[in-house]
């Protein structure tokens, strides 16, 4: 463990026994950042993980949480992050995303690899690394942010829809494998949320990214953060299994009403 990680572990271990602890991945922007703020407002000590450390540290300072570097595509980075968390009540698997829009025949293997690494293997690594502390704390919750792409397929989206399906299947399987243990599992599957999501998908092309949300009112990160906060504030015998949430103007991944 680096000095950062050891210091974080000591700090987290020294928190008052009744302080609830949450981990949010991909917390430097968008849904992750809003979720970290929401959980902090509920009294959680939030450990925020992401690659962009400057943004992360500013956020941790603002919410009185702890920032730790995290690249969910890197097994060692995940292991070091998880080893720094001595106890935990809520894990929010938010890190993920899409890259590119191509047909299966034109698939770019690097884009596929990135999508499977961030969405699927990233979730797998964080769940495996943190499940022991979620269970030993006696009241755990795993929230995984999937997508409407975990339910649907669409042309030129297979790299992303296949990764989101796989991430969701991994999450839903845990609900059965941990039945009887003190841990809950909530999948939140959003439709259009205006964040950096489309900017990443279209490799920084602003025009393409904003055209996704043109003529309708998309959700914002806070809309999803409040749902995570709602799930996390239910009494521990209540498990919200699955929440699909879309803008009123969005019917499905491929059909929306635009004005
Ligand atoms: C992305 C959902 O509806 O913007 O996860 O394609 S949508």
Coordinates of N, CA and C and ligand atoms in Angstrom, one line a residue:
X1 N 0.8 -1.2 0.0 CA 0.0 0.0 0.0 C 0.9 1.3 0.0
X2 N 0.5 2.3 -0.8 CA 1.2 3.5 -0.8 C 0.9 4.3 0.5
X3 N 1.7 5.4 0.8 CA 1.4 6.2 2.0 C 0.0 6.7 2.0
X4 N -0.5 7.1 0.8 CA -1.9 7.6 0.7 C -2.9 6.5 1.2
X5 N -2.7 5.3 0.7 CA -3.6 4.2 1.1 C -3.5 3.9 2.6
X6 N -2.3 3.9 3.1 CA -2.1 3.6 4.6 C -2.7 4.7 5.4
X7 N -2.5 5.9 5.0 CA -3.1 7.0 5.8 C -4.6 7.0 5.7
X8 N -5.1 6.7 4.5 CA -6.6 6.6 4.4 C -7.1 5.5 5.3
X9 N -6.5 4.3 5.3 CA -6.9 3.2 6.1 C -7.0 3.6 7.6
X10 N -5.9 4.2 8.0 CA -5.9 4.7 9.4 C -7.0 5.6 9.8
X11 N -7.2 6.6 8.8 CA -8.2 7.6 9.0 C -9.6 7.0 9.1
X12 N -9.8 6.0 8.2 CA -11.2 5.4 8.1 C -11.4 4.5 9.4
X13 N -10.3 3.8 9.8 CA -10.4 2.9 11.0 C -10.7 3.8 12.3
X14 N -10.3 5.0 12.2 CA -10.4 5.9 13.4 C -11.8 6.6 13.5
X15 N -12.6 6.4 12.4 CA -13.9 7.1 12.4 C -14.8 6.6 13.6
X16 N -15.7 7.5 14.1 CA -16.6 7.0 15.2 C -17.3 5.7 14.7
X17 N -17.6 4.8 15.7 CA -18.1 3.5 15.3 C -19.5 3.6 14.6
X18 N -20.2 4.7 14.9 CA -21.6 4.8 14.3 C -21.5 5.6 12.9
X19 N -20.4 5.9 12.4 CA -20.3 6.6 11.1 C -20.4 5.6 10.0
X20 N -21.4 5.8 9.1 CA -21.5 4.9 8.0 C -20.6 5.3 6.9
X21 N -20.0 4.3 6.2 CA -19.0 4.6 5.2 C -19.5 4.1 3.9
X22 N -19.3 4.9 2.8 CA -19.7 4.6 1.5 C -18.5 4.7 0.5
X23 N -18.4 3.9 -0.5 CA -17.4 4.0 -1.5 C -18.2 4.3 -2.8
X24 N -17.7 5.3 -3.6 CA -18.3 5.6 -4.9 C -17.1 5.6 -5.9
X25 N -17.3 4.7 -6.9 CA -16.3 4.7 -8.0 C -16.7 5.6 -9.1
X26 N -15.7 6.1 -9.9 CA -16.0 7.0 -10.9 C -16.5 8.3 -10.4
X27 N -16.0 8.8 -9.2 CA -16.6 9.9 -8.5 C -16.1 11.3 -8.9
X28 N -15.2 11.4 -9.9 CA -14.7 12.7 -10.2 C -15.6 13.6 -11.0
X29 N -16.7 13.0 -11.5 CA -17.7 13.8 -12.3 C -19.0 13.1 -12.4
X30 N -20.0 13.7 -12.9 CA -21.3 13.1 -13.3 C -22.0 12.5 -12.1
X31 N -22.6 11.3 -12.4 CA -23.4 10.6 -11.4 C -22.6 10.2 -10.2
X32 N -21.3 9.9 -10.4 CA -20.5 9.5 -9.2 C -20.3 10.7 -8.3
X33 N -20.0 11.8 -8.9 CA -19.7 13.0 -8.0 C -21.0 13.4 -7.3
X34 N -22.1 13.5 -8.0 CA -23.4 13.9 -7.4 C -23.8 12.9 -6.3
X35 N -23.5 11.6 -6.5 CA -23.8 10.6 -5.5 C -23.0 10.7 -4.3
X36 N -21.7 11.0 -4.5 CA -20.8 11.2 -3.3 C -21.4 12.4 -2.5
X37 N -21.8 13.5 -3.1 CA -22.4 14.6 -2.4 C -23.6 14.2 -1.6
X38 N -24.5 13.5 -2.3 CA -25.8 13.1 -1.7 C -25.6 12.2 -0.5
X39 N -24.7 11.2 -0.6 CA -24.5 10.3 0.5 C -23.8 11.1 1.7
X40 N -22.9 12.0 1.3 CA -22.2 12.8 2.4 C -23.3 13.6 3.1
X41 N -24.3 14.2 2.3 CA -25.3 15.0 3.0 C -26.2 14.1 3.9
X42 N -26.2 12.8 3.6 CA -27.0 11.9 4.5 C -26.1 11.4 5.7
X43 N -24.9 11.9 5.8 CA -24.1 11.6 7.0 C -23.0 10.5 6.7
X44 N -22.9 10.0 5.5 CA -21.9 9.0 5.2 C -20.5 9.7 5.1
X45 N -19.5 8.9 5.6 CA -18.2 9.3 5.2 C -17.9 8.6 3.9
X46 N -17.7 9.4 2.8 CA -17.6 8.8 1.5 C -16.2 8.7 1.0
X47 N -15.8 7.5 0.6 CA -14.5 7.3 0.0 C -14.7 7.4 -1.5
X48 N -14.1 8.4 -2.1 CA -14.3 8.6 -3.6 C -13.1 8.1 -4.3
X49 N -13.4 7.4 -5.4 CA -12.3 6.8 -6.2 C -12.4 7.2 -7.7
X50 N -11.3 7.6 -8.3 CA -11.3 7.9 -9.7 C -9.9 8.1 -10.2
X51 N -9.7 8.3 -11.5 CA -8.3 8.5 -12.0 C -7.9 10.0 -11.8
X52 N -8.9 10.9 -12.0 CA -8.6 12.3 -12.0 C -8.5 12.8 -10.6
X53 N -7.3 12.8 -10.0 CA -7.1 13.0 -8.6 C -7.3 14.4 -8.2
X54 N -7.0 15.4 -9.0 CA -7.2 16.8 -8.6 C -8.7 17.1 -8.3
X55 N -9.6 16.6 -9.2 CA -11.0 16.8 -9.0 C -11.5 16.1 -7.8
X56 N -10.9 14.9 -7.7 CA -11.4 14.0 -6.6 C -11.0 14.6 -5.2
X57 N -9.8 15.1 -5.1 CA -9.4 15.7 -3.9 C -10.2 16.9 -3.5
X58 N -10.5 17.7 -4.5 CA -11.4 18.9 -4.2 C -12.7 18.4 -3.7
X59 N -13.3 17.4 -4.3 CA -14.6 16.9 -3.9 C -14.5 16.3 -2.5
X60 N -13.5 15.5 -2.2 CA -13.3 14.9 -0.8 C -13.2 16.0 0.2
X61 N -12.5 17.0 -0.1 CA -12.4 18.1 0.9 C -13.7 18.8 1.1
X62 N -14.5 19.0 0.1 CA -15.8 19.7 0.2 C -16.7 18.9 1.0
X63 N -16.7 17.6 0.9 CA -17.7 16.7 1.5 C -17.2 16.0 2.8
X64 N -15.9 16.4 3.2 CA -15.3 15.8 4.4 C -15.1 14.3 4.2
X65 N -14.8 13.8 3.0 CA -14.6 12.4 2.7 C -13.1 12.1 2.5
X66 N -12.9 11.0 1.8 CA -11.5 10.6 1.6 C -11.3 10.3 0.1
X67 N -10.3 10.8 -0.5 CA -10.0 10.6 -1.9 C -8.9 9.6 -2.1
X68 N -9.1 8.6 -3.0 CA -8.1 7.6 -3.3 C -8.0 7.4 -4.8
X69 N -6.8 7.3 -5.3 CA -6.8 7.0 -6.8 C -7.4 5.6 -7.1
X70 N -8.1 5.6 -8.2 CA -8.7 4.3 -8.5 C -8.9 4.2 -10.1
X71 N -8.3 3.2 -10.6 CA -8.5 2.9 -12.0 C -9.1 1.5 -12.1
X72 N -10.4 1.4 -12.3 CA -11.0 0.1 -12.2 C -10.6 -0.9 -13.3
X73 N -9.9 -0.4 -14.3 CA -9.4 -1.3 -15.4 C -8.1 -1.9 -14.9
X74 N -7.6 -1.6 -13.8 CA -6.3 -2.0 -13.3 C -6.5 -2.8 -12.0
X75 N -6.2 -4.1 -12.0 CA -6.5 -5.0 -10.9 C -5.7 -4.5 -9.7
X76 N -4.4 -4.1 -9.9 CA -3.6 -3.7 -8.7 C -4.2 -2.4 -8.1
X77 N -4.6 -1.5 -8.9 CA -5.2 -0.3 -8.4 C -6.5 -0.6 -7.6
X78 N -7.3 -1.5 -8.0 CA -8.5 -1.9 -7.3 C -8.1 -2.6 -6.0
X79 N -7.1 -3.4 -6.0 CA -6.7 -4.2 -4.8 C -6.2 -3.2 -3.8
X80 N -5.4 -2.2 -4.2 CA -4.8 -1.2 -3.2 C -5.9 -0.4 -2.6
X81 N -6.9 0.0 -3.5 CA -8.0 0.8 -3.0 C -8.8 0.0 -2.0
X82 N -9.2 -1.2 -2.3 CA -10.0 -2.0 -1.4 C -9.3 -2.3 -0.1
X83 N -8.0 -2.5 -0.1 CA -7.3 -2.8 1.1 C -7.3 -1.6 2.0
X84 N -7.5 -0.4 1.5 CA -7.5 0.8 2.4 C -8.9 1.0 3.1
X85 N -9.9 0.1 2.8 CA -11.2 0.4 3.4 C -11.5 -0.7 4.4
X86 N -11.4 -0.4 5.7 CA -11.5 -1.4 6.8 C -12.9 -1.7 7.1
X87 N -13.9 -0.8 6.8 CA -15.3 -1.2 7.0 C -16.1 -0.4 6.0
X88 N -17.3 -1.0 5.7 CA -18.1 -0.3 4.6 C -19.5 -0.7 4.7
X89 N -20.4 0.3 4.4 CA -21.8 0.0 4.4 C -22.4 0.1 3.0
X90 N -21.9 1.0 2.1 CA -22.5 1.1 0.8 C -21.4 1.2 -0.2
X91 N -21.5 0.3 -1.2 CA -20.6 0.4 -2.4 C -21.4 0.8 -3.6
X92 N -21.0 1.9 -4.3 CA -21.7 2.3 -5.5 C -20.8 2.1 -6.7
X93 N -21.1 1.1 -7.5 CA -20.4 0.8 -8.7 C -20.9 1.7 -9.8
X94 N -20.2 2.8 -9.9 CA -20.6 3.8 -10.9 C -19.7 3.9 -12.1
X95 N -18.4 3.6 -11.9 CA -17.4 3.8 -13.0 C -17.9 2.9 -14.2
X96 N -17.8 3.5 -15.3 CA -18.2 2.8 -16.5 C -18.3 3.7 -17.7
X97 N -18.8 3.3 -18.8 CA -19.0 4.2 -19.9 C -19.0 3.5 -21.2
X98 N -19.2 4.3 -22.3 CA -19.3 3.8 -23.6 C -18.2 4.4 -24.5
X99 N -17.7 3.7 -25.4 CA -16.8 4.3 -26.4 C -17.2 3.8 -27.8
X100 N -17.5 4.8 -28.6 CA -17.8 4.5 -30.0 C -19.2 4.0 -30.3
X101 N -19.5 4.1 -31.6 CA -20.8 3.6 -32.1 C -20.4 2.9 -33.5
X102 N -20.3 1.6 -33.4 CA -20.0 0.9 -34.7 C -20.8 -0.4 -34.7
X103 N -21.0 -0.9 -35.9 CA -21.6 -2.1 -36.1 C -20.7 -3.2 -35.5
X104 N -21.3 -4.4 -35.4 CA -20.5 -5.5 -34.9 C -19.4 -5.8 -35.9
X105 N -19.7 -5.7 -37.2 CA -18.7 -6.0 -38.2 C -17.5 -5.0 -38.2
X106 N -17.8 -3.8 -37.7 CA -16.8 -2.8 -37.7 C -16.2 -2.6 -36.3
X107 N -16.5 -3.5 -35.4 CA -16.1 -3.4 -34.0 C -14.6 -3.1 -33.8
X108 N -14.4 -2.2 -32.9 CA -13.0 -1.8 -32.6 C -12.6 -2.6 -31.3
X109 N -11.7 -3.5 -31.4 CA -11.5 -4.4 -30.2 C -10.9 -3.6 -29.0
X110 N -10.2 -2.5 -29.3 CA -9.7 -1.7 -28.1 C -10.9 -1.0 -27.4
X111 N -11.9 -0.5 -28.2 CA -13.0 0.1 -27.5 C -13.8 -1.0 -26.8
X112 N -14.0 -2.1 -27.3 CA -14.7 -3.2 -26.6 C -14.0 -3.6 -25.3
X113 N -12.6 -3.7 -25.4 CA -11.8 -4.1 -24.3 C -12.0 -3.0 -23.2
X114 N -12.0 -1.8 -23.5 CA -12.2 -0.7 -22.5 C -13.5 -0.8 -21.9
X115 N -14.6 -1.0 -22.7 CA -15.9 -1.1 -22.2 C -16.1 -2.3 -21.2
X116 N -15.6 -3.4 -21.6 CA -15.7 -4.6 -20.8 C -14.8 -4.4 -19.5
X117 N -13.7 -3.8 -19.6 CA -12.8 -3.6 -18.5 C -13.5 -2.7 -17.5
X118 N -14.0 -1.5 -17.9 CA -14.5 -0.5 -17.0 C -15.9 -1.0 -16.4
X119 N -16.8 -1.4 -17.3 CA -18.1 -1.7 -16.8 C -18.2 -3.1 -16.1
X120 N -17.6 -4.1 -16.7 CA -17.8 -5.5 -16.2 C -16.7 -5.9 -15.2
X121 N -15.4 -5.9 -15.7 CA -14.3 -6.3 -14.8 C -14.1 -5.4 -13.6
X122 N -14.3 -4.1 -13.9 CA -14.2 -3.1 -12.8 C -15.2 -3.4 -11.7
X123 N -16.4 -3.7 -12.1 CA -17.4 -4.0 -11.1 C -17.1 -5.3 -10.3
X124 N -16.6 -6.3 -11.1 CA -16.2 -7.6 -10.5 C -15.1 -7.4 -9.5
X125 N -14.1 -6.6 -9.9 CA -12.9 -6.4 -9.0 C -13.4 -5.6 -7.7
X126 N -14.2 -4.6 -7.8 CA -14.6 -3.9 -6.6 C -15.5 -4.7 -5.7
X127 N -16.4 -5.5 -6.3 CA -17.3 -6.3 -5.5 C -16.4 -7.4 -4.8
X128 N -15.5 -8.0 -5.5 CA -14.7 -9.1 -4.8 C -13.8 -8.5 -3.7
X129 N -13.3 -7.3 -4.0 CA -12.4 -6.7 -3.0 C -13.1 -6.2 -1.8
X130 N -14.4 -5.7 -2.0 CA -15.0 -5.1 -0.8 C -16.1 -5.9 -0.2
X131 N -16.5 -7.0 -0.8 CA -17.6 -7.8 -0.2 C -17.2 -8.3 1.3
X132 N -16.0 -8.7 1.6 CA -15.7 -9.1 2.9 C -16.0 -8.0 4.0
X133 N -15.7 -6.8 3.7 CA -16.0 -5.7 4.6 C -17.4 -5.3 4.6
X134 N -18.1 -5.4 3.5 CA -19.5 -5.1 3.5 C -20.3 -6.1 4.4
X135 N -19.9 -7.3 4.3 CA -20.5 -8.4 5.1 C -20.1 -8.2 6.6
X136 N -18.9 -8.0 6.9 CA -18.4 -8.0 8.3 C -19.0 -6.8 9.0
X137 N -19.3 -5.7 8.3 CA -19.9 -4.5 8.9 C -21.3 -4.8 9.4
X138 N -21.9 -5.8 8.7 CA -23.2 -6.3 9.2 C -24.4 -5.7 8.6
X139 N -24.2 -4.7 7.7 CA -25.4 -4.1 7.0 C -24.9 -3.4 5.7
X140 N -24.7 -4.2 4.7 CA -24.1 -3.7 3.5 C -25.1 -3.5 2.4
X141 N -24.7 -2.7 1.4 CA -25.5 -2.4 0.2 C -24.6 -2.2 -1.0
X142 N -24.9 -2.9 -2.0 CA -24.2 -2.7 -3.3 C -25.1 -2.1 -4.3
X143 N -24.8 -0.9 -4.8 CA -25.6 -0.3 -5.8 C -24.8 -0.3 -7.1
X144 N -25.3 -0.9 -8.1 CA -24.6 -0.9 -9.4 C -25.4 0.0 -10.4
X145 N -24.7 1.0 -11.0 CA -25.4 1.8 -12.0 C -25.2 1.1 -13.3
X146 N -26.2 0.5 -13.9 CA -26.1 -0.1 -15.2 C -26.7 0.9 -16.2
X147 N -27.7 0.5 -16.9 CA -28.2 1.4 -18.0 C -29.5 0.7 -18.6
X148 N -30.2 1.5 -19.3 CA -31.3 0.9 -20.1 C -30.6 -0.1 -21.2
X149 N -29.3 0.2 -21.4 CA -28.6 -0.7 -22.3 C -28.3 -2.1 -21.7
X150 N -28.7 -2.3 -20.5 CA -28.6 -3.6 -19.8 C -29.8 -4.4 -20.1
X151 N -30.8 -3.8 -20.8 CA -32.1 -4.5 -21.1 C -32.3 -4.5 -22.6
X152 N -31.7 -3.6 -23.3 CA -32.0 -3.5 -24.8 C -30.7 -3.7 -25.6
X153 N -31.0 -4.0 -26.9 CA -29.9 -3.9 -27.8 C -30.2 -2.9 -28.9
X154 N -29.2 -2.3 -29.5 CA -29.5 -1.4 -30.6 C -28.3 -1.4 -31.6
X155 N -28.6 -1.1 -32.9 CA -27.6 -1.1 -33.9 C -26.5 -0.2 -33.5
X156 N -25.3 -0.6 -33.8 CA -24.0 0.2 -33.5 C -23.8 0.4 -32.0
X157 N -24.4 -0.4 -31.2 CA -24.2 -0.2 -29.7 C -23.7 -1.5 -29.0
X158 N -23.4 -2.5 -29.8 CA -23.2 -3.8 -29.1 C -22.0 -3.9 -28.2
X159 N -21.0 -3.1 -28.4 CA -19.9 -3.1 -27.4 C -20.4 -2.6 -26.0
X160 N -21.2 -1.6 -26.0 CA -21.7 -1.0 -24.8 C -22.9 -1.9 -24.2
X161 N -23.8 -2.2 -25.1 CA -25.0 -3.0 -24.6 C -24.5 -4.4 -24.1
X162 N -23.6 -5.0 -24.7 CA -23.1 -6.3 -24.2 C -22.4 -6.1 -22.9
X163 N -21.6 -5.1 -22.8 CA -20.9 -4.8 -21.5 C -21.9 -4.5 -20.4
X164 N -22.9 -3.7 -20.7 CA -23.9 -3.4 -19.6 C -24.8 -4.6 -19.3
X165 N -25.2 -5.4 -20.3 CA -25.9 -6.6 -20.0 C -25.0 -7.5 -19.0
X166 N -23.7 -7.6 -19.4 CA -22.8 -8.5 -18.5 C -22.7 -7.9 -17.1
X167 N -22.5 -6.6 -17.0 CA -22.4 -6.0 -15.7 C -23.7 -6.3 -14.9
X168 N -24.8 -6.1 -15.5 CA -26.1 -6.3 -14.8 C -26.2 -7.8 -14.4
X169 N -25.8 -8.7 -15.3 CA -25.9 -10.1 -14.9 C -25.0 -10.5 -13.7
X170 N -23.9 -9.9 -13.7 CA -22.9 -10.1 -12.6 C -23.6 -9.6 -11.3
X171 N -24.2 -8.4 -11.4 CA -24.8 -7.8 -10.2 C -26.0 -8.6 -9.7
X172 N -26.9 -9.0 -10.7 CA -28.1 -9.7 -10.3 C -27.8 -11.1 -9.8
X173 N -26.7 -11.7 -10.2 CA -26.2 -13.0 -9.7 C -25.9 -12.9 -8.2
X174 N -25.3 -11.8 -7.9 CA -24.9 -11.6 -6.5 C -26.1 -11.7 -5.5
X175 N -27.2 -11.2 -6.0 CA -28.4 -11.1 -5.2 C -28.7 -12.6 -4.7
X176 N -28.5 -13.5 -5.6 CA -28.8 -14.9 -5.2 C -27.6 -15.5 -4.4
X177 N -26.4 -15.2 -4.8 CA -25.2 -15.9 -4.2 C -25.1 -15.4 -2.8
X178 N -25.6 -14.2 -2.4 CA -25.4 -13.7 -1.1 C -26.7 -13.7 -0.3
X179 N -27.7 -14.4 -0.8 CA -29.0 -14.5 -0.1 C -28.8 -15.0 1.3
X180 N -29.3 -14.4 2.3 CA -29.1 -14.8 3.7 C -28.0 -14.1 4.4
X181 N -27.2 -13.4 3.6 CA -26.1 -12.6 4.2 C -26.6 -11.1 4.4
X182 N -26.0 -10.4 5.3 CA -26.4 -9.0 5.6 C -26.0 -8.0 4.5
X183 N -26.4 -8.2 3.3 CA -26.0 -7.3 2.2 C -27.1 -7.2 1.2
X184 N -27.4 -6.0 0.8 CA -28.5 -5.8 -0.2 C -27.9 -5.4 -1.5
X185 N -28.7 -5.6 -2.6 CA -28.2 -5.3 -3.9 C -29.3 -4.5 -4.7
X186 N -28.9 -3.3 -5.2 CA -29.8 -2.5 -5.9 C -29.2 -2.1 -7.3
X187 N -29.9 -2.5 -8.3 CA -29.4 -2.1 -9.7 C -30.2 -0.8 -10.1
X188 N -29.5 0.2 -10.5 CA -30.2 1.4 -11.1 C -29.8 1.5 -12.5
X189 N -30.9 1.5 -13.4 CA -30.6 1.4 -14.9 C -31.2 2.7 -15.5
X190 N -30.3 3.7 -15.6 CA -30.8 5.0 -16.2 C -30.8 5.0 -17.7
X191 N -31.7 5.8 -18.2 CA -31.7 6.2 -19.6 C -30.8 7.4 -19.8
X192 N -31.2 8.4 -20.5 CA -30.4 9.6 -20.8 C -30.2 10.5 -19.6
X193 N -28.9 10.6 -19.3 CA -28.5 11.5 -18.2 C -27.4 12.4 -18.8
X194 N -27.6 13.7 -18.8 CA -26.6 14.6 -19.4 C -25.4 14.7 -18.5
X195 N -24.3 14.0 -18.8 CA -23.1 14.0 -18.1 C -22.0 14.0 -19.2
X196 N -20.8 13.6 -18.8 CA -19.7 13.4 -19.8 C -19.9 12.2 -20.6
X197 N -20.9 11.4 -20.3 CA -21.1 10.1 -20.9 C -21.0 10.1 -22.5
X198 N -21.7 11.0 -23.1 CA -21.7 11.1 -24.5 C -20.5 11.7 -25.1
X199 N -19.9 12.6 -24.3 CA -18.6 13.2 -24.7 C -17.5 12.1 -24.8
X200 N -17.5 11.2 -23.8 CA -16.5 10.1 -23.8 C -16.9 9.1 -25.0
X201 N -18.2 8.9 -25.2 CA -18.6 7.9 -26.2 C -18.1 8.4 -27.6
X202 N -18.3 9.8 -27.8 CA -17.9 10.4 -29.1 C -16.5 11.0 -29.1
X203 N -15.7 10.5 -28.2 CA -14.3 10.9 -28.2 C -14.1 12.4 -28.2
X204 N -14.9 13.1 -27.3 CA -14.7 14.6 -27.1 C -15.4 15.4 -28.1
X205 N -16.2 14.8 -29.1 CA -16.9 15.6 -30.1 C -18.2 16.2 -29.4
X206 N -18.0 17.5 -29.1 CA -19.1 18.3 -28.4 C -20.4 18.3 -29.1
X207 N -20.4 18.5 -30.5 CA -21.6 18.6 -31.3 C -22.3 17.3 -31.3
X208 N -21.6 16.2 -31.5 CA -22.3 14.9 -31.5 C -22.8 14.6 -30.1
X209 N -22.1 14.9 -29.1 CA -22.5 14.6 -27.7 C -23.8 15.4 -27.4
X210 N -23.8 16.7 -27.7 CA -25.0 17.4 -27.3 C -26.2 17.1 -28.2
X211 N -26.0 16.6 -29.4 CA -27.1 16.2 -30.2 C -27.9 15.0 -29.6
X212 N -27.3 14.2 -28.8 CA -28.0 13.1 -28.1 C -29.2 13.6 -27.3
X213 N -29.0 14.8 -26.7 CA -30.0 15.4 -25.8 C -30.8 16.5 -26.4
X214 N -30.6 16.7 -27.7 CA -31.3 17.8 -28.3 C -32.8 17.6 -28.4
X215 N -33.6 18.7 -28.1 CA -35.0 18.6 -28.3 C -35.8 17.9 -27.1
X216 N -35.1 17.5 -26.1 CA -35.8 16.9 -25.0 C -35.1 17.3 -23.7
X217 N -35.7 17.0 -22.6 CA -35.1 17.3 -21.3 C -34.5 16.0 -20.7
X218 N -33.2 15.9 -20.8 CA -32.6 14.7 -20.2 C -32.6 14.8 -18.7
X219 N -32.3 13.7 -18.1 CA -32.0 13.7 -16.6 C -30.7 14.3 -16.4
X220 N -30.4 14.7 -15.1 CA -29.1 15.2 -14.7 C -28.6 14.2 -13.6
X221 N -27.3 14.4 -13.4 CA -26.6 13.4 -12.4 C -27.4 13.4 -11.1
X222 N -27.8 14.6 -10.6 CA -28.5 14.6 -9.3 C -29.8 13.8 -9.3
X223 N -30.4 13.6 -10.4 CA -31.6 12.8 -10.4 C -31.3 11.3 -10.0
X224 N -30.2 10.9 -10.5 CA -29.8 9.5 -10.2 C -29.2 9.4 -8.8
X225 N -28.4 10.4 -8.4 CA -27.8 10.5 -7.0 C -28.9 10.4 -6.0
X226 N -30.1 11.1 -6.2 CA -31.1 11.0 -5.2 C -31.8 9.6 -5.1
X227 N -31.7 8.9 -6.2 CA -32.3 7.5 -6.2 C -31.3 6.6 -5.4
X228 N -30.0 6.8 -5.6 CA -29.1 6.1 -4.8 C -29.3 6.4 -3.3
X229 N -29.5 7.7 -3.0 CA -29.7 8.1 -1.6 C -31.0 7.5 -1.1
X230 N -32.0 7.4 -1.9 CA -33.2 6.8 -1.4 C -33.0 5.3 -1.1
X231 N -32.3 4.6 -2.0 CA -32.1 3.2 -1.7 C -31.2 3.0 -0.5
X232 N -30.2 3.8 -0.3 CA -29.3 3.7 0.9 C -30.0 4.1 2.2
X233 N -31.1 4.8 2.1 CA -31.8 5.3 3.3 C -33.0 4.4 3.7
X234 N -33.2 3.3 2.9 CA -34.3 2.4 3.3 C -33.8 1.6 4.5
X235 N -34.7 1.1 5.4 CA -34.3 0.2 6.5 C -33.7 -1.0 5.9
X236 N -32.8 -1.7 6.7 CA -32.0 -2.7 6.1 C -32.7 -4.0 5.7
X237 N -34.0 -4.1 6.1 CA -34.7 -5.3 5.6 C -35.4 -5.1 4.2
X238 N -35.2 -3.8 3.7 CA -35.9 -3.5 2.4 C -34.8 -3.5 1.3
X239 N -35.0 -4.3 0.3 CA -34.1 -4.4 -0.8 C -34.8 -3.9 -2.1
X240 N -34.4 -2.8 -2.6 CA -34.9 -2.3 -3.9 C -34.0 -3.0 -5.0
X241 N -34.6 -4.0 -5.6 CA -33.8 -4.8 -6.5 C -33.4 -4.1 -7.8
X242 N -34.4 -3.4 -8.4 CA -34.1 -2.9 -9.8 C -34.9 -1.6 -10.0
X243 N -34.2 -0.6 -10.4 CA -34.9 0.7 -10.7 C -34.5 1.1 -12.1
X244 N -35.5 1.2 -13.0 CA -35.2 1.7 -14.4 C -35.8 3.1 -14.4
X245 N -34.9 4.0 -14.8 CA -35.3 5.5 -14.8 C -34.9 6.2 -16.1
X246 N -35.9 6.9 -16.7 CA -35.7 7.6 -17.9 C -36.3 8.9 -17.9
X247 N -35.8 9.8 -18.7 CA -36.5 11.1 -18.9 C -38.0 10.8 -19.4
X248 N -38.9 11.7 -19.1 CA -40.3 11.5 -19.5 C -40.3 11.4 -21.1
X249 N -39.4 12.1 -21.7 CA -39.4 12.1 -23.2 C -38.7 10.9 -23.8
X250 N -38.2 10.0 -23.0 CA -37.5 8.8 -23.6 C -38.3 7.6 -23.3
X251 N -38.6 6.9 -24.4 CA -39.4 5.6 -24.3 C -38.4 4.5 -24.1
X252 N -37.3 4.5 -24.9 CA -36.4 3.3 -24.8 C -35.0 3.8 -25.3
X253 N -34.1 3.0 -25.4 CA -32.7 3.4 -25.8 C -32.8 4.0 -27.2
X254 N -33.7 3.6 -28.0 CA -33.7 4.1 -29.4 C -34.9 5.0 -29.8
X255 N -35.8 5.3 -28.9 CA -37.0 6.0 -29.2 C -37.2 7.1 -28.2
X256 N -37.2 8.4 -28.7 CA -37.5 9.5 -27.8 C -38.3 10.5 -28.5
X257 N -39.0 11.4 -27.7 CA -39.8 12.4 -28.3 C -39.0 13.7 -28.3
X258 N -38.7 14.3 -29.4 CA -37.9 15.5 -29.5 C -38.8 16.7 -30.0
X259 N -38.6 17.8 -29.4 CA -39.4 19.0 -29.9 C -38.7 19.8 -30.9
Ligands
LIG1 C1 -26.8 5.2 -21.5 C2 -28.3 5.2 -21.6 O1 -30.3 6.0 -23.0 O2 -28.3 7.4 -23.1 O3 -26.4 4.4 -20.5 O4 -28.3 5.3 -24.2 S1 -28.8 6.0 -23.1

